[in-house]
Amino acid sequence: MRRLHLTPLTKCLVFCLSTVAVLISNDTRFLAVLALISMTCYVSPKLKLRINLVILVLLHVLVMYLIDPDHGVSLYHYNITWLYDFTLQEALYLGNILCKDIVILNFLQYFILTSQPSELEISLTHLKVPYRIAYKIGQFFSLGSRFNTFYTQRKQAAIAQNHPFSRYRAFILFIQTTQHNVLTYRHFGKKRHRTFYNASTLTTFDKVVLLLALFSVIISISLVIINGGRLWNPFL
């Protein structure tokens, strides 16, 4: 069975639309479902659950709790103690933050880590980002892979010549000798008529995914109307 791939533009739009959806509504049910859907990103072999991201999300939740431990009570206008002084309202509020972080980070790293730097550039250009800015962003995301290749090559050469070679020295040389890959970033024309060497077109699968992402925004707006506000309060 052929593996289904999304174009970089689709990944970028899915991230943008999902972020809008989670920012509009604070309905815990909707956020939990969207968080579970975002976990499907890990089907991609290029994406792995990173412990540093898990720690980052948990730290964010912890900081939000320490800033105001009673914010959930003031938000839901109820005070039901669960464990010691920790209330169910606070747990629900922190659950909203957790789900939002999961959705945003999953779709963001799926877009960035599964796309080539030049593909990021093309996606941003299609979203009407000025080409010079998009190009610099693409170059920024390619720094890591280009530096690792440069460092490995220079280190092997230094070992062969029995010369010391530090990562700091490699970084300085890398900055001084960096050259762009012309073929990867080759483009034709200018402004709206610009075309790219490795541009990809939207497939049926891309269109279905984009419709689902757009549908999530519609659901988010609908829940605000149904709930009479951004918040879903199960304690009423």
PDB file of C-alpha atoms in Angstrom:
ATOM      1  CA  MET A   1       0.000   0.000   0.000  1.00  0.00           C
ATOM      2  CA  ARG A   2       1.392   3.395  -0.966  1.00  0.00           C
ATOM      3  CA  ARG A   3       2.101   5.686   1.960  1.00  0.00           C
ATOM      4  CA  LEU A   4       0.088   8.903   1.857  1.00  0.00           C
ATOM      5  CA  HIS A   5       2.160  12.067   2.059  1.00  0.00           C
ATOM      6  CA  LEU A   6       1.082  15.646   2.678  1.00  0.00           C
ATOM      7  CA  THR A   7       2.640  18.529   0.824  1.00  0.00           C
ATOM      8  CA  PRO A   8       4.509  21.113   2.940  1.00  0.00           C
ATOM      9  CA  LEU A   9       1.829  23.713   2.161  1.00  0.00           C
ATOM     10  CA  THR A  10      -0.841  21.401   3.573  1.00  0.00           C
ATOM     11  CA  LYS A  11       1.218  20.785   6.721  1.00  0.00           C
ATOM     12  CA  CYS A  12       1.680  24.513   7.190  1.00  0.00           C
ATOM     13  CA  LEU A  13      -2.036  25.255   6.736  1.00  0.00           C
ATOM     14  CA  VAL A  14      -3.035  22.410   9.067  1.00  0.00           C
ATOM     15  CA  PHE A  15      -0.778  23.856  11.755  1.00  0.00           C
ATOM     16  CA  CYS A  16      -2.210  27.365  11.246  1.00  0.00           C
ATOM     17  CA  LEU A  17      -5.854  26.225  11.201  1.00  0.00           C
ATOM     18  CA  SER A  18      -5.469  23.914  14.201  1.00  0.00           C
ATOM     19  CA  THR A  19      -3.797  26.711  16.168  1.00  0.00           C
ATOM     20  CA  VAL A  20      -6.684  29.041  15.359  1.00  0.00           C
ATOM     21  CA  ALA A  21      -9.163  26.349  16.395  1.00  0.00           C
ATOM     22  CA  VAL A  22      -7.612  25.754  19.828  1.00  0.00           C
ATOM     23  CA  LEU A  23      -7.233  29.480  20.466  1.00  0.00           C
ATOM     24  CA  ILE A  24     -10.889  30.203  19.725  1.00  0.00           C
ATOM     25  CA  SER A  25     -12.535  27.612  21.964  1.00  0.00           C
ATOM     26  CA  ASN A  26     -11.829  26.444  25.523  1.00  0.00           C
ATOM     27  CA  ASP A  27     -14.175  23.474  25.254  1.00  0.00           C
ATOM     28  CA  THR A  28     -12.263  20.645  26.958  1.00  0.00           C
ATOM     29  CA  ARG A  29     -14.080  17.951  24.972  1.00  0.00           C
ATOM     30  CA  PHE A  30     -13.124  19.505  21.643  1.00  0.00           C
ATOM     31  CA  LEU A  31      -9.533  20.151  22.725  1.00  0.00           C
ATOM     32  CA  ALA A  32      -9.114  16.561  23.950  1.00  0.00           C
ATOM     33  CA  VAL A  33     -10.359  15.136  20.635  1.00  0.00           C
ATOM     34  CA  LEU A  34      -8.093  17.464  18.667  1.00  0.00           C
ATOM     35  CA  ALA A  35      -5.130  16.495  20.879  1.00  0.00           C
ATOM     36  CA  LEU A  36      -5.768  12.806  20.155  1.00  0.00           C
ATOM     37  CA  ILE A  37      -5.986  13.522  16.426  1.00  0.00           C
ATOM     38  CA  SER A  38      -2.694  15.417  16.551  1.00  0.00           C
ATOM     39  CA  MET A  39      -1.001  12.316  17.962  1.00  0.00           C
ATOM     40  CA  THR A  40      -1.481  10.669  14.556  1.00  0.00           C
ATOM     41  CA  CYS A  41       1.448  12.831  13.399  1.00  0.00           C
ATOM     42  CA  TYR A  42       3.740  10.249  14.997  1.00  0.00           C
ATOM     43  CA  VAL A  43       2.788   7.786  12.273  1.00  0.00           C
ATOM     44  CA  SER A  44       5.473   9.577  10.265  1.00  0.00           C
ATOM     45  CA  PRO A  45       8.829   7.761  10.617  1.00  0.00           C
ATOM     46  CA  LYS A  46      10.580  11.141  10.770  1.00  0.00           C
ATOM     47  CA  LEU A  47       8.703  12.145  13.895  1.00  0.00           C
ATOM     48  CA  LYS A  48       9.342  10.715  17.353  1.00  0.00           C
ATOM     49  CA  LEU A  49       7.993  11.615  20.761  1.00  0.00           C
ATOM     50  CA  ARG A  50      10.727  13.804  22.221  1.00  0.00           C
ATOM     51  CA  ILE A  51      11.242  13.830  25.971  1.00  0.00           C
ATOM     52  CA  ASN A  52      12.330  17.485  25.896  1.00  0.00           C
ATOM     53  CA  LEU A  53       8.962  18.495  24.414  1.00  0.00           C
ATOM     54  CA  VAL A  54       7.130  16.458  27.047  1.00  0.00           C
ATOM     55  CA  ILE A  55       9.120  18.211  29.777  1.00  0.00           C
ATOM     56  CA  LEU A  56       8.448  21.592  28.144  1.00  0.00           C
ATOM     57  CA  VAL A  57       4.683  20.991  28.100  1.00  0.00           C
ATOM     58  CA  LEU A  58       4.617  19.772  31.707  1.00  0.00           C
ATOM     59  CA  LEU A  59       6.691  22.762  32.835  1.00  0.00           C
ATOM     60  CA  HIS A  60       4.263  25.112  31.096  1.00  0.00           C
ATOM     61  CA  VAL A  61       1.326  23.498  32.893  1.00  0.00           C
ATOM     62  CA  LEU A  62       3.197  23.631  36.217  1.00  0.00           C
ATOM     63  CA  VAL A  63       4.092  27.308  35.779  1.00  0.00           C
ATOM     64  CA  MET A  64       0.491  28.188  34.945  1.00  0.00           C
ATOM     65  CA  TYR A  65      -0.621  26.413  38.118  1.00  0.00           C
ATOM     66  CA  LEU A  66       1.981  28.106  40.309  1.00  0.00           C
ATOM     67  CA  ILE A  67       1.113  31.555  38.940  1.00  0.00           C
ATOM     68  CA  ASP A  68      -2.490  31.249  40.090  1.00  0.00           C
ATOM     69  CA  PRO A  69      -3.538  27.973  41.790  1.00  0.00           C
ATOM     70  CA  ASP A  70      -7.155  29.208  42.085  1.00  0.00           C
ATOM     71  CA  HIS A  71      -7.619  30.441  38.527  1.00  0.00           C
ATOM     72  CA  GLY A  72      -9.801  27.449  37.664  1.00  0.00           C
ATOM     73  CA  VAL A  73     -12.143  28.256  40.561  1.00  0.00           C
ATOM     74  CA  SER A  74     -12.551  31.874  39.450  1.00  0.00           C
ATOM     75  CA  LEU A  75     -12.966  30.722  35.855  1.00  0.00           C
ATOM     76  CA  TYR A  76     -15.696  28.124  36.433  1.00  0.00           C
ATOM     77  CA  HIS A  77     -17.212  29.830  39.523  1.00  0.00           C
ATOM     78  CA  TYR A  78     -17.153  26.575  41.479  1.00  0.00           C
ATOM     79  CA  ASN A  79     -14.917  25.177  44.184  1.00  0.00           C
ATOM     80  CA  ILE A  80     -14.925  21.392  44.384  1.00  0.00           C
ATOM     81  CA  THR A  81     -11.853  20.169  46.220  1.00  0.00           C
ATOM     82  CA  TRP A  82     -10.319  17.053  44.701  1.00  0.00           C
ATOM     83  CA  LEU A  83      -6.954  16.381  46.345  1.00  0.00           C
ATOM     84  CA  TYR A  84      -6.012  18.515  49.330  1.00  0.00           C
ATOM     85  CA  ASP A  85      -6.337  22.091  47.996  1.00  0.00           C
ATOM     86  CA  PHE A  86      -6.290  21.025  44.340  1.00  0.00           C
ATOM     87  CA  THR A  87      -9.739  21.493  42.805  1.00  0.00           C
ATOM     88  CA  LEU A  88     -11.497  19.795  39.915  1.00  0.00           C
ATOM     89  CA  GLN A  89     -11.930  23.212  38.293  1.00  0.00           C
ATOM     90  CA  GLU A  90      -8.175  23.793  38.322  1.00  0.00           C
ATOM     91  CA  ALA A  91      -7.596  20.310  36.887  1.00  0.00           C
ATOM     92  CA  LEU A  92      -9.993  21.082  34.022  1.00  0.00           C
ATOM     93  CA  TYR A  93      -8.336  24.430  33.355  1.00  0.00           C
ATOM     94  CA  LEU A  94      -4.860  22.871  33.296  1.00  0.00           C
ATOM     95  CA  GLY A  95      -6.223  20.105  31.068  1.00  0.00           C
ATOM     96  CA  ASN A  96      -7.232  22.757  28.541  1.00  0.00           C
ATOM     97  CA  ILE A  97      -3.698  24.156  28.533  1.00  0.00           C
ATOM     98  CA  LEU A  98      -2.211  20.678  28.203  1.00  0.00           C
ATOM     99  CA  CYS A  99      -4.396  19.799  25.223  1.00  0.00           C
ATOM    100  CA  LYS A 100      -3.639  23.095  23.478  1.00  0.00           C
ATOM    101  CA  ASP A 101       0.105  22.606  23.926  1.00  0.00           C
ATOM    102  CA  ILE A 102      -0.124  19.066  22.550  1.00  0.00           C
ATOM    103  CA  VAL A 103      -2.053  20.154  19.452  1.00  0.00           C
ATOM    104  CA  ILE A 104       0.159  23.136  18.628  1.00  0.00           C
ATOM    105  CA  LEU A 105       3.503  21.406  19.256  1.00  0.00           C
ATOM    106  CA  ASN A 106       2.556  18.192  17.437  1.00  0.00           C
ATOM    107  CA  PHE A 107       1.407  19.930  14.267  1.00  0.00           C
ATOM    108  CA  LEU A 108       4.274  22.421  14.431  1.00  0.00           C
ATOM    109  CA  GLN A 109       7.020  19.813  14.661  1.00  0.00           C
ATOM    110  CA  TYR A 110       5.242  17.680  12.042  1.00  0.00           C
ATOM    111  CA  PHE A 111       5.397  20.645   9.662  1.00  0.00           C
ATOM    112  CA  ILE A 112       9.005  21.539  10.441  1.00  0.00           C
ATOM    113  CA  LEU A 113      10.668  18.142  10.942  1.00  0.00           C
ATOM    114  CA  THR A 114       9.043  16.328   8.020  1.00  0.00           C
ATOM    115  CA  SER A 115       9.630  19.091   5.457  1.00  0.00           C
ATOM    116  CA  GLN A 116      12.808  20.007   3.659  1.00  0.00           C
ATOM    117  CA  PRO A 117      14.059  23.583   4.253  1.00  0.00           C
ATOM    118  CA  SER A 118      13.342  24.479   0.637  1.00  0.00           C
ATOM    119  CA  GLU A 119       9.817  23.082   1.047  1.00  0.00           C
ATOM    120  CA  LEU A 120       9.278  25.349   4.054  1.00  0.00           C
ATOM    121  CA  GLU A 121      10.314  28.264   1.883  1.00  0.00           C
ATOM    122  CA  ILE A 122       7.873  27.311  -0.863  1.00  0.00           C
ATOM    123  CA  SER A 123       4.994  26.857   1.612  1.00  0.00           C
ATOM    124  CA  LEU A 124       5.562  30.263   3.175  1.00  0.00           C
ATOM    125  CA  THR A 125       5.758  31.877  -0.262  1.00  0.00           C
ATOM    126  CA  HIS A 126       2.416  30.324  -1.216  1.00  0.00           C
ATOM    127  CA  LEU A 127       0.992  31.883   1.951  1.00  0.00           C
ATOM    128  CA  LYS A 128       2.011  35.309   0.591  1.00  0.00           C
ATOM    129  CA  VAL A 129       5.046  35.656   2.871  1.00  0.00           C
ATOM    130  CA  PRO A 130       7.627  37.847   1.062  1.00  0.00           C
ATOM    131  CA  TYR A 131      10.139  35.680  -0.748  1.00  0.00           C
ATOM    132  CA  ARG A 132      13.199  37.159   0.971  1.00  0.00           C
ATOM    133  CA  ILE A 133      11.742  36.414   4.412  1.00  0.00           C
ATOM    134  CA  ALA A 134      10.648  32.913   3.374  1.00  0.00           C
ATOM    135  CA  TYR A 135      14.090  32.232   1.927  1.00  0.00           C
ATOM    136  CA  LYS A 136      15.837  33.282   5.142  1.00  0.00           C
ATOM    137  CA  ILE A 137      13.500  31.117   7.223  1.00  0.00           C
ATOM    138  CA  GLY A 138      14.240  28.141   4.969  1.00  0.00           C
ATOM    139  CA  GLN A 139      17.952  28.777   5.339  1.00  0.00           C
ATOM    140  CA  PHE A 140      17.606  29.027   9.112  1.00  0.00           C
ATOM    141  CA  PHE A 141      15.946  25.614   9.388  1.00  0.00           C
ATOM    142  CA  SER A 142      18.635  24.065   7.196  1.00  0.00           C
ATOM    143  CA  LEU A 143      21.479  25.277   9.428  1.00  0.00           C
ATOM    144  CA  GLY A 144      21.433  22.216  11.685  1.00  0.00           C
ATOM    145  CA  SER A 145      21.776  19.581   8.961  1.00  0.00           C
ATOM    146  CA  ARG A 146      24.313  21.626   6.972  1.00  0.00           C
ATOM    147  CA  PHE A 147      26.471  22.255  10.028  1.00  0.00           C
ATOM    148  CA  ASN A 148      26.462  18.567  11.044  1.00  0.00           C
ATOM    149  CA  THR A 149      27.631  17.577   7.565  1.00  0.00           C
ATOM    150  CA  PHE A 150      30.275  20.298   7.563  1.00  0.00           C
ATOM    151  CA  TYR A 151      31.510  19.347  11.049  1.00  0.00           C
ATOM    152  CA  THR A 152      31.738  15.624  10.229  1.00  0.00           C
ATOM    153  CA  GLN A 153      33.753  16.279   7.081  1.00  0.00           C
ATOM    154  CA  ARG A 154      36.159  18.713   8.733  1.00  0.00           C
ATOM    155  CA  LYS A 155      36.602  16.521  11.799  1.00  0.00           C
ATOM    156  CA  GLN A 156      37.515  13.476   9.712  1.00  0.00           C
ATOM    157  CA  ALA A 157      40.024  15.578   7.766  1.00  0.00           C
ATOM    158  CA  ALA A 158      41.534  16.909  11.024  1.00  0.00           C
ATOM    159  CA  ILE A 159      41.837  13.401  12.492  1.00  0.00           C
ATOM    160  CA  ALA A 160      43.563  12.176   9.326  1.00  0.00           C
ATOM    161  CA  GLN A 161      46.106  15.000   9.658  1.00  0.00           C
ATOM    162  CA  ASN A 162      46.379  14.561  13.440  1.00  0.00           C
ATOM    163  CA  HIS A 163      45.172  18.125  14.063  1.00  0.00           C
ATOM    164  CA  PRO A 164      42.846  19.155  16.926  1.00  0.00           C
ATOM    165  CA  PHE A 165      39.438  20.305  15.758  1.00  0.00           C
ATOM    166  CA  SER A 166      36.723  21.541  18.148  1.00  0.00           C
ATOM    167  CA  ARG A 167      33.026  22.094  17.476  1.00  0.00           C
ATOM    168  CA  TYR A 168      33.510  25.791  18.183  1.00  0.00           C
ATOM    169  CA  ARG A 169      36.220  25.983  15.535  1.00  0.00           C
ATOM    170  CA  ALA A 170      33.946  24.128  13.142  1.00  0.00           C
ATOM    171  CA  PHE A 171      31.152  26.621  13.791  1.00  0.00           C
ATOM    172  CA  ILE A 172      33.420  29.595  13.053  1.00  0.00           C
ATOM    173  CA  LEU A 173      34.602  28.016   9.796  1.00  0.00           C
ATOM    174  CA  PHE A 174      31.047  27.092   8.895  1.00  0.00           C
ATOM    175  CA  ILE A 175      29.867  30.685   9.222  1.00  0.00           C
ATOM    176  CA  GLN A 176      32.793  31.877   7.117  1.00  0.00           C
ATOM    177  CA  THR A 177      32.445  29.312   4.338  1.00  0.00           C
ATOM    178  CA  THR A 178      28.689  28.688   4.134  1.00  0.00           C
ATOM    179  CA  GLN A 179      27.407  28.535   0.594  1.00  0.00           C
ATOM    180  CA  HIS A 180      23.828  28.019  -0.502  1.00  0.00           C
ATOM    181  CA  ASN A 181      22.710  25.004  -2.463  1.00  0.00           C
ATOM    182  CA  VAL A 182      21.675  26.678  -5.725  1.00  0.00           C
ATOM    183  CA  LEU A 183      19.743  23.750  -7.156  1.00  0.00           C
ATOM    184  CA  THR A 184      17.607  23.202  -4.075  1.00  0.00           C
ATOM    185  CA  TYR A 185      16.539  26.837  -3.904  1.00  0.00           C
ATOM    186  CA  ARG A 186      16.350  27.430  -7.637  1.00  0.00           C
ATOM    187  CA  HIS A 187      13.347  29.466  -8.727  1.00  0.00           C
ATOM    188  CA  PHE A 188      12.080  31.132 -11.879  1.00  0.00           C
ATOM    189  CA  GLY A 189      10.284  34.419 -12.353  1.00  0.00           C
ATOM    190  CA  LYS A 190       9.463  36.888  -9.609  1.00  0.00           C
ATOM    191  CA  LYS A 191       6.690  38.006  -7.265  1.00  0.00           C
ATOM    192  CA  ARG A 192       3.400  36.174  -7.931  1.00  0.00           C
ATOM    193  CA  HIS A 193       4.770  34.546 -11.080  1.00  0.00           C
ATOM    194  CA  ARG A 194       7.636  32.891  -9.223  1.00  0.00           C
ATOM    195  CA  THR A 195       7.845  29.117  -9.713  1.00  0.00           C
ATOM    196  CA  PHE A 196      10.110  26.695  -7.879  1.00  0.00           C
ATOM    197  CA  TYR A 197      12.274  23.819  -8.955  1.00  0.00           C
ATOM    198  CA  ASN A 198      10.827  21.342  -6.453  1.00  0.00           C
ATOM    199  CA  ALA A 199       7.308  22.721  -5.952  1.00  0.00           C
ATOM    200  CA  SER A 200       4.581  20.123  -5.297  1.00  0.00           C
ATOM    201  CA  THR A 201       0.882  20.216  -6.156  1.00  0.00           C
ATOM    202  CA  LEU A 202      -2.031  19.428  -3.847  1.00  0.00           C
ATOM    203  CA  THR A 203      -3.411  15.914  -4.080  1.00  0.00           C
ATOM    204  CA  THR A 204      -6.873  14.652  -3.163  1.00  0.00           C
ATOM    205  CA  PHE A 205      -5.520  13.552   0.206  1.00  0.00           C
ATOM    206  CA  ASP A 206      -4.183  17.071   0.829  1.00  0.00           C
ATOM    207  CA  LYS A 207      -7.563  18.587   0.018  1.00  0.00           C
ATOM    208  CA  VAL A 208      -9.388  16.196   2.365  1.00  0.00           C
ATOM    209  CA  VAL A 209      -6.995  16.983   5.217  1.00  0.00           C
ATOM    210  CA  LEU A 210      -7.345  20.726   4.604  1.00  0.00           C
ATOM    211  CA  LEU A 211     -11.136  20.432   4.654  1.00  0.00           C
ATOM    212  CA  LEU A 212     -10.959  18.594   7.981  1.00  0.00           C
ATOM    213  CA  ALA A 213      -8.651  21.271   9.399  1.00  0.00           C
ATOM    214  CA  LEU A 214     -11.024  23.992   8.224  1.00  0.00           C
ATOM    215  CA  PHE A 215     -13.921  22.010   9.699  1.00  0.00           C
ATOM    216  CA  SER A 216     -12.163  22.055  13.086  1.00  0.00           C
ATOM    217  CA  VAL A 217     -12.184  25.862  12.999  1.00  0.00           C
ATOM    218  CA  ILE A 218     -15.894  25.841  12.142  1.00  0.00           C
ATOM    219  CA  ILE A 219     -16.567  23.462  15.052  1.00  0.00           C
ATOM    220  CA  SER A 220     -14.550  25.682  17.374  1.00  0.00           C
ATOM    221  CA  ILE A 221     -16.594  28.749  16.402  1.00  0.00           C
ATOM    222  CA  SER A 222     -19.843  26.760  16.693  1.00  0.00           C
ATOM    223  CA  LEU A 223     -18.960  25.630  20.218  1.00  0.00           C
ATOM    224  CA  VAL A 224     -18.444  29.244  21.274  1.00  0.00           C
ATOM    225  CA  ILE A 225     -21.991  29.990  20.101  1.00  0.00           C
ATOM    226  CA  ILE A 226     -23.475  26.838  21.650  1.00  0.00           C
ATOM    227  CA  ASN A 227     -21.709  27.271  25.005  1.00  0.00           C
ATOM    228  CA  GLY A 228     -22.480  30.976  25.132  1.00  0.00           C
ATOM    229  CA  GLY A 229     -18.766  31.764  25.315  1.00  0.00           C
ATOM    230  CA  ARG A 230     -15.318  30.261  24.797  1.00  0.00           C
ATOM    231  CA  LEU A 231     -15.544  28.207  27.996  1.00  0.00           C
ATOM    232  CA  TRP A 232     -17.335  24.893  28.446  1.00  0.00           C
ATOM    233  CA  ASN A 233     -18.510  24.700  32.057  1.00  0.00           C
ATOM    234  CA  PRO A 234     -19.614  21.177  33.075  1.00  0.00           C
ATOM    235  CA  PHE A 235     -20.339  22.354  36.632  1.00  0.00           C
ATOM    236  CA  LEU A 236     -23.421  24.366  35.689  1.00  0.00           C
TER     237      LEU A 236
END
